């Protein structure tokens, strides 16, 4: 099945909200993200028949991105485009280009309305009812689940470690690997991508990371209904009370100082996991842990 291709400015997904919206879009239909500076890559996908619909986000494009967009837009007359932008930005393309533009979507628009519009356009392109588009995505998700079921599962608790420092990742993996199954990612964005595929029993989250720090990542996790109950323990490399206080305002499951002794780190993590298990056992709702 061909993909929906979403074209954006390079480095567009820099905020927690943008990353979260990207995840919601990927969950709604088979979507790939690319940028206007990858003209050759995008046109190659078009020529290979890999793209069913191209969605172009035109809001506040740089001059270089505008050039790239026009090259992609004029490359093929058959591939359908859905353009998103302000009235002024869309007006530039109203019946002024020799391309197959199936929808002009004026911003602002909510993420749910956007997903609905794209589903409607995909249904038109495929010549089916919109329910078929939704059902197809559910079928694809079910197939992914079945494939996951066929893989042997580690019975131990699974901990996701999120830290941009490779030394810290290696240290905590070594501390935990004998007692827990561990996975590692190097940024908040990678953490959200990971959580879209797998739910760990606990997240160890570095407080200080570039681009998307620990607090922003935690806020993004809390905003997702299926992720908000994952216990999060903040990792911090500083002992300053101000950092700890700021982190605890978000009500995580706890915090660990990276400088603490191995025995203390393991004890804190064990206590958090036992507390969570007890909450589940007695059906206690998530509060402050």
CSV table of C-alpha atoms in Angstrom, one decimal, residues 71-209:
chain,number,residue,atom,x,y,z
A,71,UNK,CA,10.1,21.5,-7.8
A,72,UNK,CA,8.1,18.7,-6.1
A,73,UNK,CA,4.8,20.2,-7.1
A,74,UNK,CA,5.7,20.5,-10.7
A,75,UNK,CA,7.4,17.1,-11.0
A,76,UNK,CA,4.2,15.0,-11.5
A,77,UNK,CA,0.7,15.8,-12.6
A,78,UNK,CA,-0.9,12.6,-11.3
A,79,UNK,CA,0.1,12.5,-7.7
A,80,UNK,CA,-2.6,14.2,-5.6
A,81,UNK,CA,-1.6,17.1,-3.3
A,82,UNK,CA,-3.4,18.4,-0.2
A,83,UNK,CA,-2.1,21.9,0.7
A,84,UNK,CA,-2.3,23.4,4.2
A,85,UNK,CA,-1.8,27.1,5.0
A,86,UNK,CA,-3.3,30.4,5.7
A,87,UNK,CA,-5.7,32.0,3.2
A,88,UNK,CA,-2.9,34.2,1.7
A,89,UNK,CA,-0.5,31.2,1.5
A,90,UNK,CA,-3.0,29.0,-0.3
A,91,UNK,CA,-4.2,31.8,-2.6
A,92,UNK,CA,-0.8,31.7,-4.4
A,93,UNK,CA,-1.6,28.2,-5.7
A,94,UNK,CA,-5.4,28.4,-6.5
A,95,UNK,CA,-5.5,27.1,-10.0
A,96,UNK,CA,-2.1,28.6,-10.8
A,97,UNK,CA,-0.1,25.5,-10.9
A,98,UNK,CA,-0.2,22.5,-13.3
A,99,UNK,CA,-0.6,19.9,-10.6
A,100,UNK,CA,-3.3,17.7,-9.1
A,101,UNK,CA,-4.4,19.6,-6.0
A,102,UNK,CA,-7.4,17.8,-4.4
A,103,UNK,CA,-7.8,20.0,-1.4
A,104,UNK,CA,-6.9,23.4,0.0
A,105,UNK,CA,-7.1,23.3,3.8
A,106,UNK,CA,-7.0,26.7,5.5
A,107,UNK,CA,-5.2,26.9,8.9
A,108,UNK,CA,-5.7,27.0,11.8
A,109,UNK,CA,-7.3,23.6,12.2
A,110,UNK,CA,-7.4,21.1,15.0
A,111,UNK,CA,-5.5,17.9,14.7
A,112,UNK,CA,-8.7,15.8,14.9
A,113,UNK,CA,-10.3,17.9,12.1
A,114,UNK,CA,-7.1,17.6,10.0
A,115,UNK,CA,-7.1,13.8,10.4
A,116,UNK,CA,-10.8,13.7,9.3
A,117,UNK,CA,-10.1,15.7,6.2
A,118,UNK,CA,-7.2,13.5,5.2
A,119,UNK,CA,-9.2,10.4,5.7
A,120,UNK,CA,-12.0,11.9,3.5
A,121,UNK,CA,-9.5,12.7,0.7
A,122,UNK,CA,-7.9,9.2,0.9
A,123,UNK,CA,-11.4,7.7,0.6
A,124,UNK,CA,-12.1,9.7,-2.5
A,125,UNK,CA,-8.7,8.8,-4.0
A,126,UNK,CA,-9.3,5.1,-3.4
A,127,UNK,CA,-13.0,5.2,-4.3
A,128,UNK,CA,-14.2,3.8,-1.0
A,129,UNK,CA,-16.2,4.9,2.0
A,130,UNK,CA,-14.3,6.7,4.8
A,131,UNK,CA,-15.0,3.8,7.1
A,132,UNK,CA,-12.9,1.6,4.9
A,133,UNK,CA,-9.9,3.9,5.4
A,134,UNK,CA,-10.3,3.7,9.2
A,135,UNK,CA,-10.8,0.0,9.1
A,136,UNK,CA,-7.7,-0.5,7.0
A,137,UNK,CA,-5.6,1.3,9.6
A,138,UNK,CA,-7.0,-0.8,12.4
A,139,UNK,CA,-6.2,-3.9,10.4
A,140,UNK,CA,-2.6,-2.8,9.9
A,141,UNK,CA,-2.3,-2.1,13.7
A,142,UNK,CA,-3.7,-5.5,14.5
A,143,UNK,CA,-1.2,-7.1,12.2
A,144,UNK,CA,1.6,-5.3,14.0
A,145,UNK,CA,0.2,-6.5,17.4
A,146,UNK,CA,0.1,-10.1,16.1
A,147,UNK,CA,3.7,-9.9,14.9
A,148,UNK,CA,4.7,-8.6,18.3
A,149,UNK,CA,2.9,-11.5,20.0
A,150,UNK,CA,4.9,-14.0,18.0
A,151,UNK,CA,8.2,-12.6,19.4
A,152,UNK,CA,9.4,-14.2,22.7
A,153,UNK,CA,8.8,-11.8,25.6
A,154,UNK,CA,11.2,-11.1,28.4
A,155,UNK,CA,9.2,-11.7,31.6
A,156,UNK,CA,11.2,-9.1,33.5
A,157,UNK,CA,10.0,-5.5,34.1
A,158,UNK,CA,10.9,-3.3,31.1
A,159,UNK,CA,12.6,0.1,31.7
A,160,UNK,CA,13.1,2.7,29.0
A,161,UNK,CA,16.1,5.0,29.7
A,162,UNK,CA,16.0,8.4,28.0
A,163,UNK,CA,19.3,10.4,28.1
A,164,UNK,CA,21.4,12.3,25.5
A,165,UNK,CA,24.6,11.3,27.3
A,166,UNK,CA,25.9,8.0,26.0
A,167,UNK,CA,28.1,7.5,29.1
A,168,UNK,CA,25.0,7.9,31.3
A,169,UNK,CA,23.0,5.5,29.1
A,170,UNK,CA,25.7,2.9,29.3
A,171,UNK,CA,26.1,3.3,33.1
A,172,UNK,CA,22.4,2.9,33.9
A,173,UNK,CA,22.0,0.0,31.4
A,174,UNK,CA,24.9,-1.8,33.2
A,175,UNK,CA,23.3,-1.1,36.6
A,176,UNK,CA,19.9,-2.5,35.6
A,177,UNK,CA,20.5,-5.1,32.9
A,178,UNK,CA,20.7,-8.1,35.4
A,179,UNK,CA,17.4,-7.3,37.0
A,180,UNK,CA,15.3,-5.7,34.2
A,181,UNK,CA,14.9,-5.6,30.4
A,182,UNK,CA,16.2,-2.3,29.3
A,183,UNK,CA,15.8,-0.1,26.2
A,184,UNK,CA,17.6,3.2,25.5
A,185,UNK,CA,16.9,6.3,23.4
A,186,UNK,CA,18.9,9.5,23.2
A,187,UNK,CA,16.2,12.2,23.1
A,188,UNK,CA,12.6,13.1,24.0
A,189,UNK,CA,11.6,12.8,20.3
A,190,UNK,CA,13.0,9.3,20.2
A,191,UNK,CA,11.2,8.4,23.4
A,192,UNK,CA,7.8,9.5,22.0
A,193,UNK,CA,8.5,7.5,18.8
A,194,UNK,CA,9.4,4.4,21.0
A,195,UNK,CA,6.3,4.8,23.1
A,196,UNK,CA,4.2,4.8,19.9
A,197,UNK,CA,5.3,1.2,19.4
A,198,UNK,CA,5.9,-0.2,22.9
A,199,UNK,CA,4.9,0.6,26.5
A,200,UNK,CA,7.6,0.0,29.2
A,201,UNK,CA,6.9,-0.5,32.9
A,202,UNK,CA,9.0,2.5,33.9
A,203,UNK,CA,10.7,5.4,32.2
A,204,UNK,CA,14.0,6.9,33.5
A,205,UNK,CA,14.0,10.3,32.0
A,206,UNK,CA,17.0,12.7,32.0
A,207,UNK,CA,15.9,16.2,33.3
A,208,UNK,CA,18.4,18.2,31.1
A,209,UNK,CA,18.4,17.4,27.4
